[in-house]
mmCIF file of C-alpha atoms in Angstrom:
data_model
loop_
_atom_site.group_PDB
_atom_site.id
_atom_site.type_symbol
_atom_site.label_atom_id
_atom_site.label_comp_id
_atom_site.label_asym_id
_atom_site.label_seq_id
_atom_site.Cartn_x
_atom_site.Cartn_y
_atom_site.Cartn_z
ATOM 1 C CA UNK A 973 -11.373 -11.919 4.688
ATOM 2 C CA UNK A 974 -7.756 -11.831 3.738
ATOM 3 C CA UNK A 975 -5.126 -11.660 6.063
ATOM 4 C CA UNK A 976 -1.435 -11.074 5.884
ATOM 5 C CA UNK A 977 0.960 -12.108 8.370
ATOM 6 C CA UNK A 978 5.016 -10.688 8.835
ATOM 7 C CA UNK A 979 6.281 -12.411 11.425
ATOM 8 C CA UNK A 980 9.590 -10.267 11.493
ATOM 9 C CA UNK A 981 9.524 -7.292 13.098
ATOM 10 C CA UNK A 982 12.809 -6.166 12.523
ATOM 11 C CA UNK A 983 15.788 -7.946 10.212
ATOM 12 C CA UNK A 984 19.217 -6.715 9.600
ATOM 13 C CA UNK A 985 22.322 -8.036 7.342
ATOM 14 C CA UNK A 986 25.606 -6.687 6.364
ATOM 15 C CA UNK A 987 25.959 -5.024 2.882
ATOM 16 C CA UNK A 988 26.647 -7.102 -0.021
ATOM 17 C CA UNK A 989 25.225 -10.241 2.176
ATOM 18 C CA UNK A 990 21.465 -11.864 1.321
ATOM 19 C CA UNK A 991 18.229 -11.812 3.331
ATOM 20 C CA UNK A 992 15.391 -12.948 3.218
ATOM 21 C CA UNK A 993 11.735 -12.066 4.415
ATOM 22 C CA UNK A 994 9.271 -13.774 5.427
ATOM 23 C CA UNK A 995 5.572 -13.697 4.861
ATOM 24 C CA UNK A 996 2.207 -15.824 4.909
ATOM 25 C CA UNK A 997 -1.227 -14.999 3.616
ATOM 26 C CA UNK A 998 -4.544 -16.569 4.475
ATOM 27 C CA UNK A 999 -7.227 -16.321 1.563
ATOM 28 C CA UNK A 1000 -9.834 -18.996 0.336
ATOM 29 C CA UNK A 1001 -9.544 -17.182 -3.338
ATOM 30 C CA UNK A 1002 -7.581 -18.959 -5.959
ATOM 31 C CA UNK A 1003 -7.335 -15.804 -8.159
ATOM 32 C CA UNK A 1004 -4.853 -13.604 -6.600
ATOM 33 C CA UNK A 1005 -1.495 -10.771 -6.788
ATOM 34 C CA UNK A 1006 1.047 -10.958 -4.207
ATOM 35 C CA UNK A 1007 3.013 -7.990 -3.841
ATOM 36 C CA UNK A 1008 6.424 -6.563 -1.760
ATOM 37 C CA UNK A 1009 6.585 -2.865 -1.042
ATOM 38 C CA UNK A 1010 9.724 -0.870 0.595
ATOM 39 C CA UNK A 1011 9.107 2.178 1.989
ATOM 40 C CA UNK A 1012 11.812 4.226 2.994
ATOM 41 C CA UNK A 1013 12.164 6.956 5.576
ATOM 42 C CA UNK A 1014 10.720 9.179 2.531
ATOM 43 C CA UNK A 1015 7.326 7.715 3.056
ATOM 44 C CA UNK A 1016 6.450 6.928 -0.390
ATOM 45 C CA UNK A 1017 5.669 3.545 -0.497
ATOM 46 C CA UNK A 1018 7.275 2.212 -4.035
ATOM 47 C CA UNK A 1019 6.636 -1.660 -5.439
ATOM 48 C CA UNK A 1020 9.619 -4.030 -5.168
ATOM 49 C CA UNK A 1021 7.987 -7.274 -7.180
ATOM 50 C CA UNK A 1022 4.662 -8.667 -7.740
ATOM 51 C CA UNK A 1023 3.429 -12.197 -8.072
ATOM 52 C CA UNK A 1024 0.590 -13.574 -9.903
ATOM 53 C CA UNK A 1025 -0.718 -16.524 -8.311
ATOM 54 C CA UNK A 1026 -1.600 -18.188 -11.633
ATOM 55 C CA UNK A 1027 2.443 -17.961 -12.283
ATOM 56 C CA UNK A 1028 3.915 -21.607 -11.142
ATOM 57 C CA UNK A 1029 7.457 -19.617 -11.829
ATOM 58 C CA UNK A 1030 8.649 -17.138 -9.282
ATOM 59 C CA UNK A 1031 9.192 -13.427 -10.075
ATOM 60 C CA UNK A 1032 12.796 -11.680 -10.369
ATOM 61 C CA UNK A 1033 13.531 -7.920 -10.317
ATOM 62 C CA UNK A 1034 17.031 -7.766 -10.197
ATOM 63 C CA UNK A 1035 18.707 -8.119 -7.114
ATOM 64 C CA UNK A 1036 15.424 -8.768 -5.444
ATOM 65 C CA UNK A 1037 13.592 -12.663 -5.869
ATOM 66 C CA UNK A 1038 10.692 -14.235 -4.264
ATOM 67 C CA UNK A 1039 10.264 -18.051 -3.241
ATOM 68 C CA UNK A 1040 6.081 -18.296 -3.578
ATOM 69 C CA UNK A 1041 4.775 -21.727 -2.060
ATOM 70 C CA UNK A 1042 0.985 -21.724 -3.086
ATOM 71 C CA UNK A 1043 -0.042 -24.524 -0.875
ATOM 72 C CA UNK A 1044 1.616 -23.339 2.101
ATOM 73 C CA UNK A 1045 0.816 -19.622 1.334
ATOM 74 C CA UNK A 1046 4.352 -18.442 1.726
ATOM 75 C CA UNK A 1047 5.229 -15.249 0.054
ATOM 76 C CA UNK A 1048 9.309 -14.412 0.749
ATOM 77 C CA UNK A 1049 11.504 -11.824 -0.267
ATOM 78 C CA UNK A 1050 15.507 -12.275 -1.261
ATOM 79 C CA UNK A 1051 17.256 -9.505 -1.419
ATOM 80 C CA UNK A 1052 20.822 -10.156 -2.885
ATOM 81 C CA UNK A 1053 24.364 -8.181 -2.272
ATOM 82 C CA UNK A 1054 21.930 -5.893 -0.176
ATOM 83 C CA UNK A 1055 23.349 -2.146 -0.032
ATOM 84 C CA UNK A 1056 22.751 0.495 2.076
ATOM 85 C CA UNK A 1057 19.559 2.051 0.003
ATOM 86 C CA UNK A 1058 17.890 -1.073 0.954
ATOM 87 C CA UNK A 1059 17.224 0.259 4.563
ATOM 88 C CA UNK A 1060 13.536 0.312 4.756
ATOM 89 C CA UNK A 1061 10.372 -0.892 6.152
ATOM 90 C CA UNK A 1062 9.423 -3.879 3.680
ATOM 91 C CA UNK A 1063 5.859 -4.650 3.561
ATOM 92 C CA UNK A 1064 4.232 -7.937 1.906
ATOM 93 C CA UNK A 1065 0.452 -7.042 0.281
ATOM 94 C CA UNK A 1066 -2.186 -9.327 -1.300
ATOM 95 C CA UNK A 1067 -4.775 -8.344 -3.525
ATOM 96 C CA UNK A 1068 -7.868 -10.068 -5.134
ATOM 97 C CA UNK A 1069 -7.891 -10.907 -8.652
ATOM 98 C CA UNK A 1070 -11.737 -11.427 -8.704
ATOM 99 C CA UNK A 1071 -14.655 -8.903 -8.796
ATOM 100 C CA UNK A 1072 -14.824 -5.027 -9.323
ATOM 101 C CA UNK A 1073 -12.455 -3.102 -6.315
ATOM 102 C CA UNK A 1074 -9.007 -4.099 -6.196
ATOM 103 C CA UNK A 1075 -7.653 -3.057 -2.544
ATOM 104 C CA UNK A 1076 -4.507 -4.042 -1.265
ATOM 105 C CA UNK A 1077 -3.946 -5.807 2.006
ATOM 106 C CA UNK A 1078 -1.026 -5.468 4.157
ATOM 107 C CA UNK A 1079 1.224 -6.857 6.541
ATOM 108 C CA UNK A 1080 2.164 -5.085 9.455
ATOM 109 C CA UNK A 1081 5.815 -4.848 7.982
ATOM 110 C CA UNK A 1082 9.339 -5.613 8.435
ATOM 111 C CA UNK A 1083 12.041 -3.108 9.296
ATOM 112 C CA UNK A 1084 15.416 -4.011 7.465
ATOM 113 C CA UNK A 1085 18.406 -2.510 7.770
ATOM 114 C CA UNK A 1086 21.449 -2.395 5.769
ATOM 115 C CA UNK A 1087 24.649 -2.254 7.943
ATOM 116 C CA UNK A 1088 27.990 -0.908 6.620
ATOM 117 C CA UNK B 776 4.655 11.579 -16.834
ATOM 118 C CA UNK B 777 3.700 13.302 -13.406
ATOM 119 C CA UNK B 778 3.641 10.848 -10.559
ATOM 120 C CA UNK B 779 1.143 11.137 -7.934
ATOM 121 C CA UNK B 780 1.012 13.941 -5.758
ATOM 122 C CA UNK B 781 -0.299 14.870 -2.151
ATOM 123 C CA UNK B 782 -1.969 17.573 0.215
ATOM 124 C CA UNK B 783 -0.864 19.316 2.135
ATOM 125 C CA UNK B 784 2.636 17.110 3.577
ATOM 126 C CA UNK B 785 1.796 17.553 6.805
ATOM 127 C CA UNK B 786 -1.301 19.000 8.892
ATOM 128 C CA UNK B 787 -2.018 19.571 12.438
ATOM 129 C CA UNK B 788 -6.048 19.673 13.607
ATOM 130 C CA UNK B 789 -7.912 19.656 17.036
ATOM 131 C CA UNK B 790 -10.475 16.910 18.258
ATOM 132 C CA UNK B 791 -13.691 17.271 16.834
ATOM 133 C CA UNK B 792 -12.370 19.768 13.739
ATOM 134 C CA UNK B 793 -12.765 18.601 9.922
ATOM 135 C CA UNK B 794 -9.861 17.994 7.517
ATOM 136 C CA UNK B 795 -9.732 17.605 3.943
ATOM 137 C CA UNK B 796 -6.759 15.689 2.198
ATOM 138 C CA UNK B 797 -5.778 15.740 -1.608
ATOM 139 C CA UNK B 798 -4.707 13.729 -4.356
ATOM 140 C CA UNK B 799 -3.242 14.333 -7.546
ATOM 141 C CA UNK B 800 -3.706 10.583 -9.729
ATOM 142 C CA UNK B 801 -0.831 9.795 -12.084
ATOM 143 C CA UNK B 802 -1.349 10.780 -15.574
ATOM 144 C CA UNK B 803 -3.601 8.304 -17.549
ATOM 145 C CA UNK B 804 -4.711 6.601 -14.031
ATOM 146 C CA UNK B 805 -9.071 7.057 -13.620
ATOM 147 C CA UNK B 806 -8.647 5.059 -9.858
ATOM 148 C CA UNK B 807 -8.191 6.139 -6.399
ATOM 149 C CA UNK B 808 -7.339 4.159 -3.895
ATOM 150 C CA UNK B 809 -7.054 5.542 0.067
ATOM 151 C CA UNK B 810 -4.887 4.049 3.033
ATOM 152 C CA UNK B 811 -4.446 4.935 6.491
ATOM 153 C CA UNK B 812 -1.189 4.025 7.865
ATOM 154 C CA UNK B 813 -1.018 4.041 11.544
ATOM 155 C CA UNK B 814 2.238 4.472 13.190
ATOM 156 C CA UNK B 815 3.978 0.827 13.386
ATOM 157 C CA UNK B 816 1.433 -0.518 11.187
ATOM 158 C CA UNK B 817 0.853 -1.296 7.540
ATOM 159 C CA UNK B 818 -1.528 0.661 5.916
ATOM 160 C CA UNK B 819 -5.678 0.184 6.150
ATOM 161 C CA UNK B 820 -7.922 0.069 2.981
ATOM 162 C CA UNK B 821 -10.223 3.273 3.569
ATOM 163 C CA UNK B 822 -12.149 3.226 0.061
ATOM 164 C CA UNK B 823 -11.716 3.254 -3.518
ATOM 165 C CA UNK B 824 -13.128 6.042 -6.516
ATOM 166 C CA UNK B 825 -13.389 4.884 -9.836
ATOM 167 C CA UNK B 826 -14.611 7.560 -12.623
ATOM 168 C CA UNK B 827 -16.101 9.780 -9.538
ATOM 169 C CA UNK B 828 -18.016 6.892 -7.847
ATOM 170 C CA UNK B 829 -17.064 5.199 -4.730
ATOM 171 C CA UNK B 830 -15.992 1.582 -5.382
ATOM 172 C CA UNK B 831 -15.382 -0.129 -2.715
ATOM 173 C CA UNK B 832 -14.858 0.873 1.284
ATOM 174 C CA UNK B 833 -12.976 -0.703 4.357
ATOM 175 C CA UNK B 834 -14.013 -0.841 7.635
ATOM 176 C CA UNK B 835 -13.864 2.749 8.314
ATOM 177 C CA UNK B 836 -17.086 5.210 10.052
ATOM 178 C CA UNK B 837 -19.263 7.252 7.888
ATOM 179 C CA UNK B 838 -17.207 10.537 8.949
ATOM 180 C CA UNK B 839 -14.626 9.180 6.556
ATOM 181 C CA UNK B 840 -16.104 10.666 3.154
ATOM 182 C CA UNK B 841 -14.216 10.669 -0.275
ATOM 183 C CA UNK B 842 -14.892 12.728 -3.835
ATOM 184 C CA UNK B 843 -13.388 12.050 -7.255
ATOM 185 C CA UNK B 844 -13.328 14.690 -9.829
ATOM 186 C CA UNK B 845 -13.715 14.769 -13.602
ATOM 187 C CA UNK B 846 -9.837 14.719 -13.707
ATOM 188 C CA UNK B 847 -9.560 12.055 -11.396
ATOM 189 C CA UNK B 848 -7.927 13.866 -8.301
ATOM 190 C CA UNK B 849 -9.524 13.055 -5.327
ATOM 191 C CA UNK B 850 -10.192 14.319 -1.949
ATOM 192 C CA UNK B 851 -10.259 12.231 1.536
ATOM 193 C CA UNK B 852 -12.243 14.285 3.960
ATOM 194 C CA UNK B 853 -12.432 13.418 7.634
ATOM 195 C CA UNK B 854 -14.770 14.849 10.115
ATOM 196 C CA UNK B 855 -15.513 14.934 14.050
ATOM 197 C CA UNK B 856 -11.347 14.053 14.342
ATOM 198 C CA UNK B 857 -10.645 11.594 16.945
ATOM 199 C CA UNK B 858 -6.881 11.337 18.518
ATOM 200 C CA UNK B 859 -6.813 8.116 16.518
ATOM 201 C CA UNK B 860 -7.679 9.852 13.280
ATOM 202 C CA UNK B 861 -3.456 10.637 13.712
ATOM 203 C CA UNK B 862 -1.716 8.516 10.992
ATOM 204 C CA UNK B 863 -0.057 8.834 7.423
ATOM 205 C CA UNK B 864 -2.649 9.178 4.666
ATOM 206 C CA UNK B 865 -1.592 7.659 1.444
ATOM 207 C CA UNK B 866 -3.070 7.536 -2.144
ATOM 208 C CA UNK B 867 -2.940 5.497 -4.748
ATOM 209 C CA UNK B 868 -3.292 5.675 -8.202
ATOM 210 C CA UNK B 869 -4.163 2.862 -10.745
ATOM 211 C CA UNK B 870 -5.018 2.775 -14.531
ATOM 212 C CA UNK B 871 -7.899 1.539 -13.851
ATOM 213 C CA UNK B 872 -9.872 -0.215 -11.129
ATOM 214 C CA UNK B 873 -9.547 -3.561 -12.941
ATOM 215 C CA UNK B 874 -5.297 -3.137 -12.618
ATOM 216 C CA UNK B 875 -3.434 -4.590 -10.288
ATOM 217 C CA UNK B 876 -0.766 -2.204 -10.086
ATOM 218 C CA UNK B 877 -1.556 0.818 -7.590
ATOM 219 C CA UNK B 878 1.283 3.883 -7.448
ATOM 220 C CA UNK B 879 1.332 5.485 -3.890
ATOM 221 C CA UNK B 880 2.027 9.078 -3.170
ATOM 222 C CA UNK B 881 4.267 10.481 -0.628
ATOM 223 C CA UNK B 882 1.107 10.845 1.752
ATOM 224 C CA UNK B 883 0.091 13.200 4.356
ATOM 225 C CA UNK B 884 1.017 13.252 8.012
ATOM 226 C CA UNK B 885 -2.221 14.164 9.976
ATOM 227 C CA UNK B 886 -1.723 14.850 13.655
ATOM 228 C CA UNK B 887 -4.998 15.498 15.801
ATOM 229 C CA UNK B 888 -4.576 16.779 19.313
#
């Protein structure tokens, strides 16, 4: 079974300053997503950046980067010139690319917050 | 394009009752995913409908039961509510069950007492 580890509880940075999250996975599949999700105090859990495993190059979405290490099984997040919208629970989520149900897996999360 | 939409926001039920939760799937989207979300936790993989069949379930007791209709909403029905039933309920949509994109709803607070 796949499991996802967040070892950060809770993270906080000044606006406009970078931070980055941390996560690790354990899987024995080599066909694979990796994804971030922020979900505000709204509840509705919306999808930052996804990584396909396959993909030597990591993925960008704006202001938001990962650093993927295959071999190690590091997943991080970068968040650049954060702002005050970032302020969210961040949680990292793998999914399988093989076979017929595609279910994500979670972390238990990271709380970040944005200070003014 | 409507996003996907959820039943009722929030609902409060007693030990032992029976609830039923809905989901609305995003326009063009025939898969349903459902996630329990305990409090301080990320959310838990309850089961999966793709075109009105179950397709896939998490480690979760028979009294967790799901149905997918011809449109593709779906319904999460819970009976014999235990205290730890109480979490957010959240549903995803996907294009199909083959895409690795899933779009969550705002989900539904359940409280049991």
């Amino acid at each position: 079974a796949q499991t996802v580890t967040q070892s950060q509880p809770e993270m906080s940075v000044q606006e406009a300053e970078t931070v980055t999250l941390s996560c690790t996975y354990d899987t024995s599949e080599n066909n694979y997503y990796l994804f971030w999700y922020k979900q505000p105090p709204s509840r509705q859990m919306i999808l930052v950046i996804r990584q396909e495993a396959y993909k030597q190059q990591n993925a960008t979405e704006n202001r938001f980067s990962v650093n993927f290490q295959k071999a190690a099984k590091s997943f991080s997040l970068k968040i650049s010139d954060s702002q005050l919208g970032d302020t969210a629970m961040y949680f990292c989520a793998f999914m399988n690319g093989g076979g017929s149900n595609y279910k994500l897996t979670f972390g238990k999360g990271t709380l970040l917050t944005v200070n003014p | 394009e409507t996003g996907v939409t959820q039943s009722p926001t929030h609902l409060i039920k007693t030990r032992g009752q029976q609830v039923t939760l809905r989901c609305s799937s995003q326009s063009g989207h025939n898969t349903v995913s459902w996630y329990q979300q305990a409090l301080g936790q990320g959310p838990q993989f309850i089961f999966q409908y793709y075109r009105e069949e179950e397709n896939g379930r998490g480690n979760f007791p028979p009294r967790f039961s799901g149905l997918q209709f011809p449109n593709y909403s779906s319904e999460l029905n819970v009976n014999a509510l235990e205290l730890d039933d109480s979490a957010l309920y959240l549903c995803a949509s996907s294009r199909d069950r083959a895409s690795n994109e899933q779009y969550f709803g705002p989900g539904t607070r359940l409280t049991v007492t």
